[in-house]
PDB file of C-alpha atoms in Angstrom:
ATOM      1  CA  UNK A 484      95.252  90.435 111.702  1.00  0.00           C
ATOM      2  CA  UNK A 485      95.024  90.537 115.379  1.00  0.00           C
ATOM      3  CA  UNK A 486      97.516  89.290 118.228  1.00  0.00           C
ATOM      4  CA  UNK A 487      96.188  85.426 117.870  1.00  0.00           C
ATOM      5  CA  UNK A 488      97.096  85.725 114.168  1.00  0.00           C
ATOM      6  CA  UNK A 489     100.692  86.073 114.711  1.00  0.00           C
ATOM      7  CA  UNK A 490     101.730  82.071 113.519  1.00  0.00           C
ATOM      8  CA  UNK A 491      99.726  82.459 110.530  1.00  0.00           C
ATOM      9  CA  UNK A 492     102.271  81.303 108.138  1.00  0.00           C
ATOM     10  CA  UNK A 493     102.179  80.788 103.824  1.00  0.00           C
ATOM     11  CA  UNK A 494     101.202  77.487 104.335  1.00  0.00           C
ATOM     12  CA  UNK A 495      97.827  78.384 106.467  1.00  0.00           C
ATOM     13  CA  UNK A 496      97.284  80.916 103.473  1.00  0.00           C
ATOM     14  CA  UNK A 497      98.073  79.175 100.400  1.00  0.00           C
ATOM     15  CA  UNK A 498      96.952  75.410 101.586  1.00  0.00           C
ATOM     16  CA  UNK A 499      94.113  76.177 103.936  1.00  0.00           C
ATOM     17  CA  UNK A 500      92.697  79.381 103.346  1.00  0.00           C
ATOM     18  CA  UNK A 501      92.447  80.365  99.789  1.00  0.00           C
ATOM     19  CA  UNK A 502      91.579  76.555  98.498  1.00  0.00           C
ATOM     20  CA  UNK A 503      88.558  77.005 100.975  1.00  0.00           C
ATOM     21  CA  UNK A 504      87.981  80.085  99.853  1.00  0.00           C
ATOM     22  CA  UNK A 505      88.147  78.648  96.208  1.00  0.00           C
ATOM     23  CA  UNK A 506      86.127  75.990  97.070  1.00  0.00           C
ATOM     24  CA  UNK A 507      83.182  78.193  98.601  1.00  0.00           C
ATOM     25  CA  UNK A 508      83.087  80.025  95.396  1.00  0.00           C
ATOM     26  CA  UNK A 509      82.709  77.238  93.184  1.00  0.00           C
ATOM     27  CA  UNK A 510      79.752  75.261  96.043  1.00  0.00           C
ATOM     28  CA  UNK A 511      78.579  78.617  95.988  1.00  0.00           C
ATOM     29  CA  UNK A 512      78.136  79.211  92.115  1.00  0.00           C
ATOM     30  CA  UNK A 513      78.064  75.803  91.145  1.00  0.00           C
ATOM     31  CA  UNK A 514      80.480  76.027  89.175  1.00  0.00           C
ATOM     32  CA  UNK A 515      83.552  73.745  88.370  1.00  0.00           C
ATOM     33  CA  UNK A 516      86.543  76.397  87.400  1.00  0.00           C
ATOM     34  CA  UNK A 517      86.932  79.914  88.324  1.00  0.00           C
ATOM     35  CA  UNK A 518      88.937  82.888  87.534  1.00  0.00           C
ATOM     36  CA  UNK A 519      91.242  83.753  90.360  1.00  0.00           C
ATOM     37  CA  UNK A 520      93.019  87.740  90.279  1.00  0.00           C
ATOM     38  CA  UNK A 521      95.685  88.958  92.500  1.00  0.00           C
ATOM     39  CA  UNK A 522      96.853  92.247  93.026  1.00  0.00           C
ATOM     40  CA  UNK A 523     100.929  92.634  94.242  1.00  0.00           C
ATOM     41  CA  UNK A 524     101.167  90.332  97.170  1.00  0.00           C
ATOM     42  CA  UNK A 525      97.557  89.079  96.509  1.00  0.00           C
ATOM     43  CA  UNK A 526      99.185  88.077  92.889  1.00  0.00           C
ATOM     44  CA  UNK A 527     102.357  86.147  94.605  1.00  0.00           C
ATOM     45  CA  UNK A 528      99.876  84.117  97.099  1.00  0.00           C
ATOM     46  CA  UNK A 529      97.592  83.368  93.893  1.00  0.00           C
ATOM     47  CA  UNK A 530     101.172  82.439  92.162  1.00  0.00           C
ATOM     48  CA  UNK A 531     101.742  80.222  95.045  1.00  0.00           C
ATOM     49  CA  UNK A 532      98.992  78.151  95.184  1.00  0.00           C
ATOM     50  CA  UNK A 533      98.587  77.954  91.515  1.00  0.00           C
ATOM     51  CA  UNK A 534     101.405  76.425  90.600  1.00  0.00           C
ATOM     52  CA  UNK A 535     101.358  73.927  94.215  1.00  0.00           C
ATOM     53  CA  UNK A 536      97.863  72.905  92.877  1.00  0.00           C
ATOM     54  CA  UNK A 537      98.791  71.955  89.526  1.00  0.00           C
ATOM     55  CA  UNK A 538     102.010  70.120  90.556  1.00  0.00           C
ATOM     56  CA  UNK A 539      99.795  67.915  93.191  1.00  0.00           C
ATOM     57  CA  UNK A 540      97.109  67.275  90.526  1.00  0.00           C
ATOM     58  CA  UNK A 541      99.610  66.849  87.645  1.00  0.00           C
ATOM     59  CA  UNK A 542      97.796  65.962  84.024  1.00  0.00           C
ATOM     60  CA  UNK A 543      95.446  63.987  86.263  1.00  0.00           C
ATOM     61  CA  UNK A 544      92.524  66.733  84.518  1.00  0.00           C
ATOM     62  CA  UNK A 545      91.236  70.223  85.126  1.00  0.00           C
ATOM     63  CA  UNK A 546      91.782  71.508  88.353  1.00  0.00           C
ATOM     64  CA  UNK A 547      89.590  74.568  90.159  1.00  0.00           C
ATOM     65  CA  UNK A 548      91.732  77.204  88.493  1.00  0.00           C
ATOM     66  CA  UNK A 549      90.816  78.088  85.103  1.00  0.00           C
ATOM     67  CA  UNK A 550      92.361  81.325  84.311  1.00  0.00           C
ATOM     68  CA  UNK A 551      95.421  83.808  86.346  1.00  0.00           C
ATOM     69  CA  UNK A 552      94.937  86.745  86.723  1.00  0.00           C
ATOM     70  CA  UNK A 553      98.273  88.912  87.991  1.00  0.00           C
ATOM     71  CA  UNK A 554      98.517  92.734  88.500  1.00  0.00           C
ATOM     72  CA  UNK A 555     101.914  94.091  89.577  1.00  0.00           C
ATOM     73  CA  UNK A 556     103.093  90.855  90.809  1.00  0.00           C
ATOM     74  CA  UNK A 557     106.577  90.248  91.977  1.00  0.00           C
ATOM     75  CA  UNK A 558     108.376  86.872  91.623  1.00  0.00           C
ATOM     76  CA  UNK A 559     112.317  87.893  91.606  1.00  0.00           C
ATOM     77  CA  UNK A 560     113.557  89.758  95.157  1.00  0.00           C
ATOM     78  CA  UNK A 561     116.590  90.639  93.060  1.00  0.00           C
ATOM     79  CA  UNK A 562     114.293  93.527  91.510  1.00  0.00           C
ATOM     80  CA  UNK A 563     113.430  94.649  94.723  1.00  0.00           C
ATOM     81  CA  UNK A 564     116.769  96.474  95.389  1.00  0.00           C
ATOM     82  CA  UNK A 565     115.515  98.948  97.907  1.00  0.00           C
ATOM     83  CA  UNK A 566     113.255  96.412 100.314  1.00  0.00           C
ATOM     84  CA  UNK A 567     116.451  93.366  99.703  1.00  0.00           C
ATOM     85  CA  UNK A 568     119.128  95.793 101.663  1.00  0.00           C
ATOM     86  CA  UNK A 569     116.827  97.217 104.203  1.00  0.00           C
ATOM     87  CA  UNK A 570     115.999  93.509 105.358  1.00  0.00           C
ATOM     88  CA  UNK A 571     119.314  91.893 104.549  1.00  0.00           C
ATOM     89  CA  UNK A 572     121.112  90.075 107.118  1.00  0.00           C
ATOM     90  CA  UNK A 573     121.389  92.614 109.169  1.00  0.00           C
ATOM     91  CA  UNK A 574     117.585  93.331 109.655  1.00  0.00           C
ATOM     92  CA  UNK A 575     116.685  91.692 112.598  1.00  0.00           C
ATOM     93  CA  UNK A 576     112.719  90.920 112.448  1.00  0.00           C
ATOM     94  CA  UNK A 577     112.507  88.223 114.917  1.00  0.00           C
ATOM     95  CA  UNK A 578     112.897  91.871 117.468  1.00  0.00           C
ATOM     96  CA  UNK A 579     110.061  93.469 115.204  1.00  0.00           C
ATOM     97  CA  UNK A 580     107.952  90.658 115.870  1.00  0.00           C
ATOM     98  CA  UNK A 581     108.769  90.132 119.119  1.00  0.00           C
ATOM     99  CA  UNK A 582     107.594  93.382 120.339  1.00  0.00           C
ATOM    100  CA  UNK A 583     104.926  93.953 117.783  1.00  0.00           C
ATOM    101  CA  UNK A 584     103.202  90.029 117.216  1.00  0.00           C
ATOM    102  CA  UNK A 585     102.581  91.457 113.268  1.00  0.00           C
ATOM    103  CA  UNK A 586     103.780  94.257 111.443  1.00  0.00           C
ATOM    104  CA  UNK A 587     102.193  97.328 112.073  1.00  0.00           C
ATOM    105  CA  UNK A 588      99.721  98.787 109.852  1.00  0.00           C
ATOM    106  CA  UNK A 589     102.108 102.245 110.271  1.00  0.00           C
ATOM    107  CA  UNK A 590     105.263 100.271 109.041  1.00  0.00           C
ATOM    108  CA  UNK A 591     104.035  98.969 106.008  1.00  0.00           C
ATOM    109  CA  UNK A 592     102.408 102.649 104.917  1.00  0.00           C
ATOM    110  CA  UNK A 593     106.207 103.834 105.791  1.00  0.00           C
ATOM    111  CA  UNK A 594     107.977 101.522 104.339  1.00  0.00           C
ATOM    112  CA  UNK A 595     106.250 101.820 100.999  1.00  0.00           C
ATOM    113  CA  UNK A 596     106.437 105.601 101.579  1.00  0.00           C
ATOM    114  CA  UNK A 597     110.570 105.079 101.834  1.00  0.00           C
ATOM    115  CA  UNK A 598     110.603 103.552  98.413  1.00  0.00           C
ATOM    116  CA  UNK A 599     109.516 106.994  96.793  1.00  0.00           C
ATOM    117  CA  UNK A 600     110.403 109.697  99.690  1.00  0.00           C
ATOM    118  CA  UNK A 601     109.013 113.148  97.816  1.00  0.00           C
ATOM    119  CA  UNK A 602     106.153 111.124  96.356  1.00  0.00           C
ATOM    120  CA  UNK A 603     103.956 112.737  99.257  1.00  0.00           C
ATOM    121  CA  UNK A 604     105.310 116.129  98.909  1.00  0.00           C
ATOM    122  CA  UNK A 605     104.866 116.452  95.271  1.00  0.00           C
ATOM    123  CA  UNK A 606     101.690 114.945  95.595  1.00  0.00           C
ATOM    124  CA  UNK A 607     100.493 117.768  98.044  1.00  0.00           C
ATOM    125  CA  UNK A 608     102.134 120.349  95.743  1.00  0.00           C
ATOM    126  CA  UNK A 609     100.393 119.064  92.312  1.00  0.00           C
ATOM    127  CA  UNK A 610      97.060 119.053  94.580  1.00  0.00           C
ATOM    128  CA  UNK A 611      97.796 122.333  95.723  1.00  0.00           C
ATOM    129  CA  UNK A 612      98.022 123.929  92.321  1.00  0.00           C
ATOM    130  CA  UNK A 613      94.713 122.368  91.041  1.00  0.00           C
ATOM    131  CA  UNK A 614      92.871 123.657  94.784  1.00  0.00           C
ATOM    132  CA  UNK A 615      90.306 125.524  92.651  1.00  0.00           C
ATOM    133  CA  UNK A 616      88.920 122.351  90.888  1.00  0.00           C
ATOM    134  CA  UNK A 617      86.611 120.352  93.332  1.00  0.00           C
ATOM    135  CA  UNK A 618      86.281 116.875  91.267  1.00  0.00           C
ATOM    136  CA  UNK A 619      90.102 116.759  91.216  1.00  0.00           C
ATOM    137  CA  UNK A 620      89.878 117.565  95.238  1.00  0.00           C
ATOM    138  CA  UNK A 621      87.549 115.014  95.833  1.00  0.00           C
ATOM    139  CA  UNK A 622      89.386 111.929  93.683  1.00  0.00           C
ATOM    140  CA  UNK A 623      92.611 113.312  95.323  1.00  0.00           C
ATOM    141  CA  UNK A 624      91.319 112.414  99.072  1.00  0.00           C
ATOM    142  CA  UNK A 625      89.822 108.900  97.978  1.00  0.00           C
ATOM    143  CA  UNK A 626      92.589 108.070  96.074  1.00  0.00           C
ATOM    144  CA  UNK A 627      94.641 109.408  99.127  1.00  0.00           C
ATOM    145  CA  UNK A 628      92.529 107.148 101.655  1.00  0.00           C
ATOM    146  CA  UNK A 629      92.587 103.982 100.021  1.00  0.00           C
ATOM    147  CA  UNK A 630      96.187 104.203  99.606  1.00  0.00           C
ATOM    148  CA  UNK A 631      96.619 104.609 103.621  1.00  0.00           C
ATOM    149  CA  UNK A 632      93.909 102.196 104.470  1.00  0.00           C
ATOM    150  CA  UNK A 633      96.887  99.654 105.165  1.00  0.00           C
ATOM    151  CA  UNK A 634      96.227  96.613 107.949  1.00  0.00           C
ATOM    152  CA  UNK A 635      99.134  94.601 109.994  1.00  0.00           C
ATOM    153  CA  UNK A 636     100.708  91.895 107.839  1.00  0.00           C
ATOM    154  CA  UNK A 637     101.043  88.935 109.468  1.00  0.00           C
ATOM    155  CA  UNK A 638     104.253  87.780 111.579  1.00  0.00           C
ATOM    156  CA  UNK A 639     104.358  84.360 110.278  1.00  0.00           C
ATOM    157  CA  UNK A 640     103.959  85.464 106.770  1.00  0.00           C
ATOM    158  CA  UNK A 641     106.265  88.658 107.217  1.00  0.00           C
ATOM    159  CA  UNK A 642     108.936  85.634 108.587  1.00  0.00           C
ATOM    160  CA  UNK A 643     109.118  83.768 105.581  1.00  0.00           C
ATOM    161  CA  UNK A 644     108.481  86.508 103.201  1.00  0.00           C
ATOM    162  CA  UNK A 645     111.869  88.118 104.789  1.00  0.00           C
ATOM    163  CA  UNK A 646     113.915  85.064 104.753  1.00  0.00           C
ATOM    164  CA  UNK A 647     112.414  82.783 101.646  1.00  0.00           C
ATOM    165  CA  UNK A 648     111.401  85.429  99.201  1.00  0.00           C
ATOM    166  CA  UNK A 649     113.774  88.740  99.923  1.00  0.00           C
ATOM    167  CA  UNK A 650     117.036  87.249 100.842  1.00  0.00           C
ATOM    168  CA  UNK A 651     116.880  83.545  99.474  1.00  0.00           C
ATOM    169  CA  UNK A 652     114.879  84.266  96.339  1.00  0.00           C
ATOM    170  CA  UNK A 653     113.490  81.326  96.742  1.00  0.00           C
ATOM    171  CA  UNK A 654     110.569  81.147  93.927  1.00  0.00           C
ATOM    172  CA  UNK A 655     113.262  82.021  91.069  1.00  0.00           C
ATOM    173  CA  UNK A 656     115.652  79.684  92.838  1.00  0.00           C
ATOM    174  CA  UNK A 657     113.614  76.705  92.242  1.00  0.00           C
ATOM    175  CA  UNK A 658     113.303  76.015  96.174  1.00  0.00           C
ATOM    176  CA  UNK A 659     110.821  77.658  97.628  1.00  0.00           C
ATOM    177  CA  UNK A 660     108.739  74.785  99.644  1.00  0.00           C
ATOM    178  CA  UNK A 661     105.745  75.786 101.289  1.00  0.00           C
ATOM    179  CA  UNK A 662     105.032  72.546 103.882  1.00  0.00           C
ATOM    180  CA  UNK A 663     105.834  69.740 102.359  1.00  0.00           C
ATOM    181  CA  UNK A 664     105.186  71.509  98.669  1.00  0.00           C
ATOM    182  CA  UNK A 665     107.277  72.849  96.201  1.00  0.00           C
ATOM    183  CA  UNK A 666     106.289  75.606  94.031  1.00  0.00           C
ATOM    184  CA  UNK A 667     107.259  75.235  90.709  1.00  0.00           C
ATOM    185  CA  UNK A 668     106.467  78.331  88.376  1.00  0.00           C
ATOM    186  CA  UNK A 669     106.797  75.824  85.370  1.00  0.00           C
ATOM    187  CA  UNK A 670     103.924  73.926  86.615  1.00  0.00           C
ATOM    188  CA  UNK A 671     101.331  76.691  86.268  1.00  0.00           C
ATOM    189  CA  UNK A 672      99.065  75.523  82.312  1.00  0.00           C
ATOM    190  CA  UNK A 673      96.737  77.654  82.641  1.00  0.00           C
ATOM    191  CA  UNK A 674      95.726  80.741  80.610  1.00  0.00           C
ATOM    192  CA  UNK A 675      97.693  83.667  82.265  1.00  0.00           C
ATOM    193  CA  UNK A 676      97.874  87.255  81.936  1.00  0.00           C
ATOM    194  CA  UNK A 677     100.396  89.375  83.897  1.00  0.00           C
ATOM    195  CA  UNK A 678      99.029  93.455  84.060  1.00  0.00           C
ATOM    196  CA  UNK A 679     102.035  95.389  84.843  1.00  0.00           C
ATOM    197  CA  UNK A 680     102.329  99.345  85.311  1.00  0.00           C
ATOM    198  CA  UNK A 681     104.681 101.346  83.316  1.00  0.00           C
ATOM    199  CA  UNK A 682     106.335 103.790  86.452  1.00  0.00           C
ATOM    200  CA  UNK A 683     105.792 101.036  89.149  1.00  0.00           C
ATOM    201  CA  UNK A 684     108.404 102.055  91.978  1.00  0.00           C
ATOM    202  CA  UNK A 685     106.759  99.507  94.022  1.00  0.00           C
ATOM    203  CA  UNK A 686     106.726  96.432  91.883  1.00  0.00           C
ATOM    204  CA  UNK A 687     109.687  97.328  89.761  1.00  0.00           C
ATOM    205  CA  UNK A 688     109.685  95.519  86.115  1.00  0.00           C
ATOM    206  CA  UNK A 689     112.995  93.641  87.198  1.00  0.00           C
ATOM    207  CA  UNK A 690     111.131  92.050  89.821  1.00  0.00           C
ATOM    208  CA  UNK A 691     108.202  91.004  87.671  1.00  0.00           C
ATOM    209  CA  UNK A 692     109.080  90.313  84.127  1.00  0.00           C
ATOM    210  CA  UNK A 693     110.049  86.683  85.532  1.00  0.00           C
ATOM    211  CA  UNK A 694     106.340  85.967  85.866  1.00  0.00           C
ATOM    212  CA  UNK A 695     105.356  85.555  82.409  1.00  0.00           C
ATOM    213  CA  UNK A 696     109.020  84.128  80.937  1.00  0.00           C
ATOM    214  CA  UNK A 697     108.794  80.958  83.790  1.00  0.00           C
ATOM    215  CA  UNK A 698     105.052  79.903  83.463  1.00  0.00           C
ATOM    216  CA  UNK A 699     104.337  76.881  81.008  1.00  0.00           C
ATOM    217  CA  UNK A 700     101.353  77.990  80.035  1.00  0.00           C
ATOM    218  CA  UNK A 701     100.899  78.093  76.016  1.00  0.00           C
ATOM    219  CA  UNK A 702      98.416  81.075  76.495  1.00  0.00           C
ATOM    220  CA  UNK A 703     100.376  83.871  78.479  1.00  0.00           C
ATOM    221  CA  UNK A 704     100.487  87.643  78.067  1.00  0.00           C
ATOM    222  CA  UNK A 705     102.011  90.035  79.458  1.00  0.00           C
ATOM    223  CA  UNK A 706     100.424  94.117  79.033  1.00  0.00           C
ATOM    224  CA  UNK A 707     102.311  97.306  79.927  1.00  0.00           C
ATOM    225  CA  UNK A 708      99.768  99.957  81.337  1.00  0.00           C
ATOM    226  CA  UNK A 709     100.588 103.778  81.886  1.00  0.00           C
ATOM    227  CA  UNK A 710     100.916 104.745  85.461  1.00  0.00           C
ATOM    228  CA  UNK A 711     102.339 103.584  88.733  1.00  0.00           C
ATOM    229  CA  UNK A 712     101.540 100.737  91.660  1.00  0.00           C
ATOM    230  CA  UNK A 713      98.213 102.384  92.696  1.00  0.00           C
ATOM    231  CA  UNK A 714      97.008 104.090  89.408  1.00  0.00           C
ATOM    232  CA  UNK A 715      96.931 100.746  87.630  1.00  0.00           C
ATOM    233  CA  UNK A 716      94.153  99.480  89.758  1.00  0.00           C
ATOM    234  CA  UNK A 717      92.694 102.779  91.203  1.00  0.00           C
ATOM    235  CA  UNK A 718      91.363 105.721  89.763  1.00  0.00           C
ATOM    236  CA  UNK A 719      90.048 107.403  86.496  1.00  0.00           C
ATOM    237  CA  UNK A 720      93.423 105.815  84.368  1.00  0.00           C
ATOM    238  CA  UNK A 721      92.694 102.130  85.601  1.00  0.00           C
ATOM    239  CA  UNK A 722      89.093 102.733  84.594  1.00  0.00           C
ATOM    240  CA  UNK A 723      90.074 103.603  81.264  1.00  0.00           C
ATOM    241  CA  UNK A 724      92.769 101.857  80.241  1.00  0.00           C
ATOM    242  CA  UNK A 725      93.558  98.529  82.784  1.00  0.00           C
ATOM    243  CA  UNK A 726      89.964  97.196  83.664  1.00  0.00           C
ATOM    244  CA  UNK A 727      88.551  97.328  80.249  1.00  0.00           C
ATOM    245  CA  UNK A 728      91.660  95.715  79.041  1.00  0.00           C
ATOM    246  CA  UNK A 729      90.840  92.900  81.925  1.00  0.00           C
ATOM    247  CA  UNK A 730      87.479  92.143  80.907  1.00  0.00           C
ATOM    248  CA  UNK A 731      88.319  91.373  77.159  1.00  0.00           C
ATOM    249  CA  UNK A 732      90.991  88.910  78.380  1.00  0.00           C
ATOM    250  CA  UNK A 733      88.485  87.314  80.530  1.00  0.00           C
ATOM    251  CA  UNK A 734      85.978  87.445  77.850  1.00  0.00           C
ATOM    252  CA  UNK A 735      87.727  85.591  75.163  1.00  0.00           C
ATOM    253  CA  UNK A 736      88.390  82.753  77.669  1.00  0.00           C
ATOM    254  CA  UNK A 737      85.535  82.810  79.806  1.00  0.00           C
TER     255      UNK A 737
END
């Protein structure tokens, strides 16, 4: 996101940009339904516009969405105990985005640094101990690349995000509206699967578990992989253990 991206709010996301985005697929494919998977944030946005499109189009038939794919997705704020009292009341980010139009790319790295603040060191001293082995080297600095290759979030989205989802917990609450929309967990049918990891300091379990319990669909599942935030999509464990899980779901129901 750039300086003109500032205003980009939920609603241009979740009404605007992924149904066209959905909609490209399936002109695209030719195809009626698709599989949609989101990752974190990704996974809350999916969420979003999952259950908004099912409440507009009611039991009116199929929508575009046939299966929901989540990984590490929060849905309760009260989980996040760390990022709820650095941007309480207090937190002022109308002066963050005043000088800075989006969050920096910086911020976010740092701020997701905070939540585990000797992750880095012990890290470099695990990596230092196994200098001798060039494979582990070389996955080390990939791994270590992707997980810095951050961009600027967006101010608008940052705004509500803040305000609606950290402070007023609005999702859990029953009252989060996006425009005129409200989304309603309970409205989301369709087959869902929630992939959470086991030592996620990022997406805590207390901020996830929600997911699964509020959905109404009759075919939901929740799996419990080894590792953290990044190793459940990343790396030699996710290739092992998350991905081939993924791809049986998606199988059976595909």
């Amino acid at each position: 996101p750039r300086k003109e991206h500032r205003n980009l709010s939920l609603e241009d996301h979740v009404l605007d940009r992924l149904p066209a985005c959905v909609n490209k697929v399936l002109s695209h494919s030719g195809e009626s339904q698709l599989s949609i998977i989101g990752y974190c944030v990704g996974g809350l946005l999916a969420v979003l516009w999952a259950a908004i499109d099912a409440a507009m189009r009611g039991r009116a038939g199929p929508g575009p969405l046939k299966n929901l794919v989540c990984m590490a997705t929060p849905v309760n704020s009260d989980g996040l105990e760390s990022l709820k009292t650095w941007m309480g009341p207090e937190f002022d980010e109308e002066a963050l985005l005043a000088e800075h139009d989006n969050v920096p790319a910086e911020w976010v790295q740092n701020a997701l640094r905070a939540l585990r603040p000797f992750g880095k060191v012990a890290g470099a001293a695990n990596l230092l101990n196994q200098a001798d082995q060039e494979a582990i080297v070389r996955s080390n600095l990939r791994m270590g690349k992707w997980e810095t290759d951050n961009i600027p979030f967006p101010g608008g989205v940052f705004r509500q995000m803040v305000n609606d989802f950290l402070r007023d917990n609005c999702l859990i609450n029953g009252h989060w509206k996006i425009g005129d929309h409200s989304a309603d967990l309970a409205a989301i049918r369709v087959p869902m699967l929630h992939l959470l990891a086991q030592d996620d300091h990022i997406t805590p379990y207390a901020s996830s578990r929600d997911l699964v319990q509020r959905v109404s669909s009759s075919d939901r599942e929740e799996v419990m992989i080894k590792g953290g935030h990044v190793g459940l999509v990343a790396g030699r464990g996710a290739q092992m253990r998350m991905w081939p899980a993924l791809e049986a779901w998606l199988a059976e129901r595909s």
